[in-house]
C-alpha cells in the first residue's frame, strides 16, 4: 500500500525539490511512452481496417508494393522506412521535450545538481526494489555496501523507528517487510526514503547513516557517479537510466502499483 506522509510535518527543502523534479521527469517519460503506444495502436487498427476493406484489391496492391520494393532494392535504391521501423517512443519524447521547453531547463538543472552528489545505484537491485523482489532468495549475494547499510540501519535507526511504532514482519511469501500505521515498506532503502517524511526529527540520523556507509568505501570500491544528463543529447533511454539512479525509490516503486499516481501528457500541459 502507499505511504501517506503526515503533511503536518514539513518535508526537508531538498526532499521536496528532489521529489518535484523526479515527478516532472517521470511524467515526461510516461507521457512519451503512452503517446507512442497510442499511435502504434491506431496505426495497427488502420492497417487492419484497410486490409479488411481492400479485399482482393488490397491484396493485389500489397503484392505490387512488394514487387516494387524488390525492384528498387535490385537497382540499389534505398527504400524508406516503414512506420513499424520508427522509434515511436523516442519521437514522442522529442516532441514532448520541445513542448516542455519553458520549464524543462530548470527541472534538469535541479536534477543534474542532485546527481553530482549522488552515487550510481545497482540497476538490477533498483529494479528488484521496484518489482518488490529485492528480498527473494534468487537475488544475488548482497554487496559489502548493502551489508554495511543493513548493519548500520539495524544498529542505529531501527531502534528509533521501533519505538515510534514501526514493526518488522513477513509478507505472504515470507519476505521481510517493514510496517507503520497500516503501510508496508519492502526494503531498507525505502524506509530511509520514507523516514524523514514521517519523522523529521530523524532526518539527520538518516543522513548520518548514509554518510557512514559511504565513508566505508575504499578508493577501489568507490561507486561511479550517478548518471547525468545533457538536454541537447538526452534520449528517452538515458532519462530512464537517470531516474533509476537518482529518483526516490518510493516514487519508482509507485509506478508499478495498480493505484499509482496518475501522470500523463495532460499533466505536462497544466
CSV table of C-alpha atoms in Angstrom, one decimal:
chain,number,residue,atom,x,y,z
A,1,UNK,CA,0.0,0.0,0.0
A,2,UNK,CA,1.0,3.6,-0.4
A,3,UNK,CA,2.9,5.5,2.2
A,4,UNK,CA,0.9,8.5,3.3
A,5,UNK,CA,3.2,11.1,4.9
A,6,UNK,CA,1.9,13.2,7.8
A,7,UNK,CA,1.6,16.5,6.0
A,8,UNK,CA,1.5,18.4,9.3
A,9,UNK,CA,5.3,17.5,9.5
A,10,UNK,CA,7.1,19.5,6.8
A,11,UNK,CA,9.5,17.7,4.4
A,12,UNK,CA,13.0,19.0,4.1
A,13,UNK,CA,13.5,21.5,1.2
A,14,UNK,CA,16.0,19.2,-0.6
A,15,UNK,CA,13.5,16.3,-0.4
A,16,UNK,CA,10.7,18.5,-1.8
A,17,UNK,CA,13.0,19.6,-4.7
A,18,UNK,CA,14.1,16.1,-5.4
A,19,UNK,CA,10.6,14.7,-5.5
A,20,UNK,CA,9.4,17.7,-7.6
A,21,UNK,CA,12.0,17.2,-10.4
A,22,UNK,CA,11.6,13.4,-10.3
A,23,UNK,CA,7.8,13.7,-10.7
A,24,UNK,CA,8.2,16.0,-13.7
A,25,UNK,CA,10.7,13.8,-15.4
A,26,UNK,CA,8.7,10.6,-14.7
A,27,UNK,CA,5.7,12.4,-16.2
A,28,UNK,CA,7.7,13.3,-19.3
A,29,UNK,CA,8.9,9.7,-19.7
A,30,UNK,CA,5.4,8.1,-19.2
A,31,UNK,CA,3.7,10.7,-21.5
A,32,UNK,CA,6.1,9.8,-24.3
A,33,UNK,CA,5.6,6.0,-23.8
A,34,UNK,CA,1.8,6.3,-23.6
A,35,UNK,CA,1.7,8.6,-26.7
A,36,UNK,CA,3.8,6.1,-28.7
A,37,UNK,CA,1.6,3.2,-27.6
A,38,UNK,CA,-1.5,5.1,-28.6
A,39,UNK,CA,0.0,5.9,-32.1
A,40,UNK,CA,1.0,2.3,-32.5
A,41,UNK,CA,-2.5,1.0,-31.7
A,42,UNK,CA,-4.1,3.5,-34.1
A,43,UNK,CA,-1.7,2.5,-36.9
A,44,UNK,CA,-2.4,-1.2,-36.3
A,45,UNK,CA,-6.1,-0.6,-36.3
A,46,UNK,CA,-5.9,1.5,-39.5
A,47,UNK,CA,-3.8,-1.3,-41.2
A,48,UNK,CA,-6.3,-3.9,-40.2
A,49,UNK,CA,-9.2,-1.8,-41.4
A,50,UNK,CA,-7.5,-1.1,-44.8
A,51,UNK,CA,-6.8,-4.8,-45.2
A,52,UNK,CA,-10.4,-5.7,-44.4
A,53,UNK,CA,-11.8,-3.0,-46.7
A,54,UNK,CA,-9.4,-3.7,-49.6
A,55,UNK,CA,-10.2,-7.4,-50.1
A,56,UNK,CA,-8.7,-8.7,-53.3
A,57,UNK,CA,-7.8,-5.2,-54.5
A,58,UNK,CA,-5.9,-4.6,-51.2
A,59,UNK,CA,-4.0,-7.9,-51.6
A,60,UNK,CA,-3.2,-7.1,-55.2
A,61,UNK,CA,-1.9,-3.7,-54.1
A,62,UNK,CA,0.2,-5.3,-51.4
A,63,UNK,CA,1.7,-7.7,-54.0
A,64,UNK,CA,2.5,-4.8,-56.3
A,65,UNK,CA,4.1,-2.9,-53.4
A,66,UNK,CA,6.2,-5.8,-52.6
A,67,UNK,CA,7.3,-6.2,-56.2
A,68,UNK,CA,8.2,-2.5,-56.4
A,69,UNK,CA,10.3,-2.9,-53.2
A,70,UNK,CA,12.2,-5.8,-54.6
A,71,UNK,CA,12.9,-4.0,-57.9
A,72,UNK,CA,14.0,-0.9,-56.0
A,73,UNK,CA,16.5,-3.0,-54.0
A,74,UNK,CA,17.7,-4.7,-57.1
A,75,UNK,CA,18.6,-1.3,-58.6
A,76,UNK,CA,20.4,-0.2,-55.4
A,77,UNK,CA,17.7,2.2,-54.3
A,78,UNK,CA,17.3,2.8,-50.6
A,79,UNK,CA,13.7,2.1,-49.6
A,80,UNK,CA,12.1,4.4,-47.0
A,81,UNK,CA,11.5,3.0,-43.5
A,82,UNK,CA,8.1,1.6,-42.8
A,83,UNK,CA,6.0,3.1,-40.0
A,84,UNK,CA,6.8,0.0,-37.9
A,85,UNK,CA,10.5,0.7,-38.2
A,86,UNK,CA,10.2,4.1,-36.5
A,87,UNK,CA,11.3,4.6,-32.9
A,88,UNK,CA,7.9,5.9,-31.8
A,89,UNK,CA,8.7,6.3,-28.1
A,90,UNK,CA,11.8,8.5,-29.0
A,91,UNK,CA,9.8,10.6,-31.5
A,92,UNK,CA,7.1,11.2,-28.9
A,93,UNK,CA,9.7,12.0,-26.3
A,94,UNK,CA,11.4,14.6,-28.5
A,95,UNK,CA,8.1,16.2,-29.3
A,96,UNK,CA,7.1,16.5,-25.6
A,97,UNK,CA,10.6,17.7,-24.7
A,98,UNK,CA,10.2,20.5,-27.3
A,99,UNK,CA,6.8,21.4,-25.9
A,100,UNK,CA,8.1,21.5,-22.4
A,101,UNK,CA,11.0,23.9,-23.1
A,102,UNK,CA,9.5,26.6,-20.8
A,103,UNK,CA,10.2,24.5,-17.7
A,104,UNK,CA,12.4,21.6,-18.6
A,105,UNK,CA,15.6,23.5,-18.3
A,106,UNK,CA,15.0,24.4,-14.7
A,107,UNK,CA,13.9,20.9,-13.8
A,108,UNK,CA,17.0,19.4,-15.4
A,109,UNK,CA,19.2,21.9,-13.6
A,110,UNK,CA,17.9,20.7,-10.2
A,111,UNK,CA,18.1,17.1,-11.3
A,112,UNK,CA,21.7,17.4,-12.5
A,113,UNK,CA,22.7,19.3,-9.3
A,114,UNK,CA,21.4,16.3,-7.3
A,115,UNK,CA,23.2,13.8,-9.5
A,116,UNK,CA,26.6,15.4,-8.8
A,117,UNK,CA,26.4,14.5,-5.1
A,118,UNK,CA,24.7,11.1,-5.6
A,119,UNK,CA,26.3,7.8,-6.4
A,120,UNK,CA,25.3,5.3,-9.1
A,121,UNK,CA,22.9,2.6,-8.0
A,122,UNK,CA,23.0,-1.1,-9.0
A,123,UNK,CA,20.3,-1.0,-11.7
A,124,UNK,CA,19.4,-4.7,-11.2
A,125,UNK,CA,18.9,-4.1,-7.5
A,126,UNK,CA,16.8,-0.9,-8.1
A,127,UNK,CA,14.6,-2.9,-10.5
A,128,UNK,CA,14.2,-5.6,-7.9
A,129,UNK,CA,13.1,-3.0,-5.4
A,130,UNK,CA,10.6,-1.6,-7.9
A,131,UNK,CA,9.3,-5.1,-8.6
A,132,UNK,CA,9.1,-6.0,-4.9
A,133,UNK,CA,11.6,-8.9,-5.2
A,134,UNK,CA,14.7,-7.4,-3.5
A,135,UNK,CA,14.4,-9.8,-0.6
A,136,UNK,CA,13.9,-13.0,-2.6
A,137,UNK,CA,16.4,-15.8,-2.3
A,138,UNK,CA,17.0,-15.8,-6.0
A,139,UNK,CA,18.7,-12.4,-5.7
A,140,UNK,CA,22.5,-12.3,-5.9
A,141,UNK,CA,24.5,-12.1,-2.8
A,142,UNK,CA,24.4,-8.8,-1.0
A,143,UNK,CA,27.3,-6.5,-1.7
A,144,UNK,CA,29.6,-5.2,1.2
A,145,UNK,CA,27.8,-1.9,0.8
A,146,UNK,CA,24.4,-3.4,1.3
A,147,UNK,CA,25.6,-5.5,4.2
A,148,UNK,CA,27.0,-2.3,5.8
A,149,UNK,CA,23.8,-0.5,5.2
A,150,UNK,CA,21.8,-3.3,6.9
A,151,UNK,CA,24.1,-3.3,9.9
A,152,UNK,CA,24.0,0.5,10.4
A,153,UNK,CA,20.2,0.5,9.9
A,154,UNK,CA,19.6,-2.3,12.4
A,155,UNK,CA,22.0,-0.8,15.0
A,156,UNK,CA,21.2,2.9,14.8
A,157,UNK,CA,18.0,3.8,13.0
A,158,UNK,CA,15.7,0.7,13.6
A,159,UNK,CA,15.6,1.1,17.4
A,160,UNK,CA,14.3,4.7,17.0
A,161,UNK,CA,11.7,3.6,14.4
A,162,UNK,CA,10.6,0.7,16.5
A,163,UNK,CA,9.8,3.0,19.5
A,164,UNK,CA,7.7,5.1,17.1
A,165,UNK,CA,5.5,2.2,16.1
A,166,UNK,CA,7.4,0.6,13.2
A,167,UNK,CA,7.3,-3.2,13.0
A,168,UNK,CA,9.3,-5.9,11.2
A,169,UNK,CA,7.1,-8.6,9.7
A,170,UNK,CA,6.9,-11.2,6.9
A,171,UNK,CA,4.6,-11.0,3.9
A,172,UNK,CA,2.8,-14.0,2.4
A,173,UNK,CA,5.9,-15.1,0.6
A,174,UNK,CA,8.0,-15.0,3.7
A,175,UNK,CA,9.9,-11.9,2.7
A,176,UNK,CA,10.9,-9.4,5.4
A,177,UNK,CA,8.9,-6.1,5.3
A,178,UNK,CA,8.5,-3.1,7.5
A,179,UNK,CA,5.1,-1.7,8.5
A,180,UNK,CA,4.0,1.5,10.0
A,181,UNK,CA,0.4,2.5,10.7
A,182,UNK,CA,-1.0,0.1,8.2
A,183,UNK,CA,1.6,0.9,5.5
A,184,UNK,CA,4.1,-1.6,4.2
A,185,UNK,CA,7.6,-0.8,3.1
A,186,UNK,CA,9.6,-3.5,1.3
A,187,UNK,CA,13.2,-2.5,1.7
A,188,UNK,CA,15.6,-0.7,4.0
A,189,UNK,CA,16.3,1.9,1.3
A,190,UNK,CA,12.6,2.6,1.0
A,191,UNK,CA,12.4,3.0,4.8
A,192,UNK,CA,15.3,5.5,4.6
A,193,UNK,CA,13.4,7.5,1.9
A,194,UNK,CA,10.2,7.5,4.0
A,195,UNK,CA,11.7,8.2,7.5
A,196,UNK,CA,12.2,12.0,7.1
A,197,UNK,CA,8.7,12.5,5.9
A,198,UNK,CA,7.1,10.6,8.8
A,199,UNK,CA,9.7,11.6,11.4
A,200,UNK,CA,11.5,14.9,10.5
A,201,UNK,CA,13.4,14.7,13.8
A,202,UNK,CA,15.2,11.6,12.4
A,203,UNK,CA,16.3,13.2,9.2
A,204,UNK,CA,19.8,14.0,10.5
A,205,UNK,CA,20.2,10.4,11.7
A,206,UNK,CA,19.3,9.1,8.2
A,207,UNK,CA,21.8,11.4,6.6
A,208,UNK,CA,24.5,10.4,9.1
A,209,UNK,CA,23.8,6.7,8.4
A,210,UNK,CA,24.1,7.2,4.7
A,211,UNK,CA,27.3,9.2,5.1
A,212,UNK,CA,28.7,6.5,7.4
A,213,UNK,CA,28.1,3.8,4.8
A,214,UNK,CA,29.6,5.9,2.0
A,215,UNK,CA,32.7,6.5,4.2
A,216,UNK,CA,33.4,2.8,4.4
A,217,UNK,CA,34.2,2.7,0.7
A,218,UNK,CA,37.9,2.3,-0.2
A,219,UNK,CA,39.1,4.1,-3.4
A,220,UNK,CA,38.8,0.9,-5.4
A,221,UNK,CA,35.3,0.2,-4.2
A,222,UNK,CA,34.1,3.8,-4.6
A,223,UNK,CA,31.0,3.7,-6.7
A,224,UNK,CA,30.7,5.5,-10.0
A,225,UNK,CA,29.0,8.9,-10.0
A,226,UNK,CA,25.3,8.9,-10.7
A,227,UNK,CA,24.2,9.3,-14.3
A,228,UNK,CA,23.9,12.9,-15.6
A,229,UNK,CA,22.0,14.4,-18.4
A,230,UNK,CA,22.6,16.9,-21.2
A,231,UNK,CA,19.3,18.4,-22.6
A,232,UNK,CA,20.9,18.5,-26.1
A,233,UNK,CA,21.8,14.8,-26.0
A,234,UNK,CA,19.0,13.5,-23.8
A,235,UNK,CA,17.0,10.4,-25.1
A,236,UNK,CA,14.2,8.5,-23.6
A,237,UNK,CA,16.6,5.7,-22.7
A,238,UNK,CA,19.1,8.0,-21.0
A,239,UNK,CA,16.3,9.6,-19.0
A,240,UNK,CA,15.1,6.2,-17.7
A,241,UNK,CA,18.6,5.3,-16.7
A,242,UNK,CA,19.0,8.6,-14.9
A,243,UNK,CA,15.7,8.1,-13.0
A,244,UNK,CA,16.9,4.6,-11.9
A,245,UNK,CA,20.0,6.3,-10.5
A,246,UNK,CA,18.6,9.4,-8.9
A,247,UNK,CA,14.8,9.3,-8.4
A,248,UNK,CA,13.4,8.4,-5.0
A,249,UNK,CA,12.9,4.7,-4.8
A,250,UNK,CA,9.4,5.2,-3.3
A,251,UNK,CA,8.3,7.1,-6.5
A,252,UNK,CA,9.8,4.4,-8.8
A,253,UNK,CA,8.1,1.6,-6.9
A,254,UNK,CA,4.8,3.6,-7.0
A,255,UNK,CA,4.8,3.4,-10.8
A,256,UNK,CA,4.3,-0.4,-10.6
A,257,UNK,CA,1.3,-0.3,-8.3
A,258,UNK,CA,-2.3,-0.6,-9.5
A,259,UNK,CA,-3.4,2.6,-7.8
A,260,UNK,CA,-0.4,4.7,-8.8
A,261,UNK,CA,-0.4,8.4,-9.0
A,262,UNK,CA,-1.7,9.5,-12.4
A,263,UNK,CA,1.0,11.1,-14.6
A,264,UNK,CA,0.3,11.7,-18.3
A,265,UNK,CA,0.6,14.1,-21.2
A,266,UNK,CA,-2.3,16.1,-19.9
A,267,UNK,CA,-0.4,16.7,-16.7
A,268,UNK,CA,2.5,18.2,-18.7
A,269,UNK,CA,0.3,20.9,-20.2
A,270,UNK,CA,-1.0,22.1,-16.9
